[in-house]
């Protein structure tokens, strides 16, 4: 008996040592750079952080024996601050992957930092097509929507229905400029005309002078190349000015369900908009949205749903690759189709664009809605291959022509 005890003791020591070793493994950190307090906070912000945490929890809370730790920071819609946060996360905090980034100027800034350090960055909230064109990188993924897809789905439908003259109200930064440019191209290619446009400062409260110029243009459509609080304020003030009653159509080129809720169906009814996701689309979207709503007291936006999907896809790739090395992980991510509540048959291309279906919705009349958040009627499902820019058109240096 005394001869057996040392063997048992040694085995116990070995088990104890392996347990300690597992506990000593550093956490796998993923970092969100978000708008937590300004005009895009409802679109991304705390909801994106919650979605990332839900993805980590549903994955089991750890991968490769490492606890998954979700970080988040507020970039205050400042590109230089976004770059500094990205630098600190990657250089000092041990972050392996950055998610969301919330706005285009801030995303372009953070993207350059991640690119220089060969780290994966996944964009969910920003829309600029530059992220998969000139600013693309080998570890950059643009997951939810972009200005080309939004323009292609909304602009094309509008012109085909006879809304063929346009005037643009454009947020004066990368996203707004790209959205106007891409929508203008769709309008003119489809036989419509652009009668003019005006640039407005980001996060402005008074659209009166810009709307008067749009009204004077007599354009059938006033295209809003902006997002978040700017879109909400522009639509509300257009209604106050009687612009929509006067026969002109206001078209938000990027709007989220949170925006429509803020505006109200009385004012927003009839708006055409393109979305990558809607909470009430099918049983899968409803099941996820129910869980999200229990935490956030409202359904997810497409950006927030995209955060959950993209973080899950990343964690699956880490597990499959057996490492957090960016080159090995991104290879698995690009080889593996995405099939979940957000996308069916989704695929990340060589330029970093995640290809998935897009949807054209019309905002319901108050009489058609069954209650709060029941806002959209599905008009069309547009395959990703038709919605997004083709590889032949890409200006990404990584794309082999």
Short mmCIF file of C-alpha atoms in Angstrom, two decimals, residues 210 328 399:
data_model
loop_
_atom_site.label_atom_id
_atom_site.label_comp_id
_atom_site.label_asym_id
_atom_site.label_seq_id
_atom_site.Cartn_x
_atom_site.Cartn_y
_atom_site.Cartn_z
CA UNK A 210 -30.22 72.31 -46.05
CA UNK A 328 -4.16 31.08 -39.48
CA UNK A 399 -7.66 41.35 -55.29
#
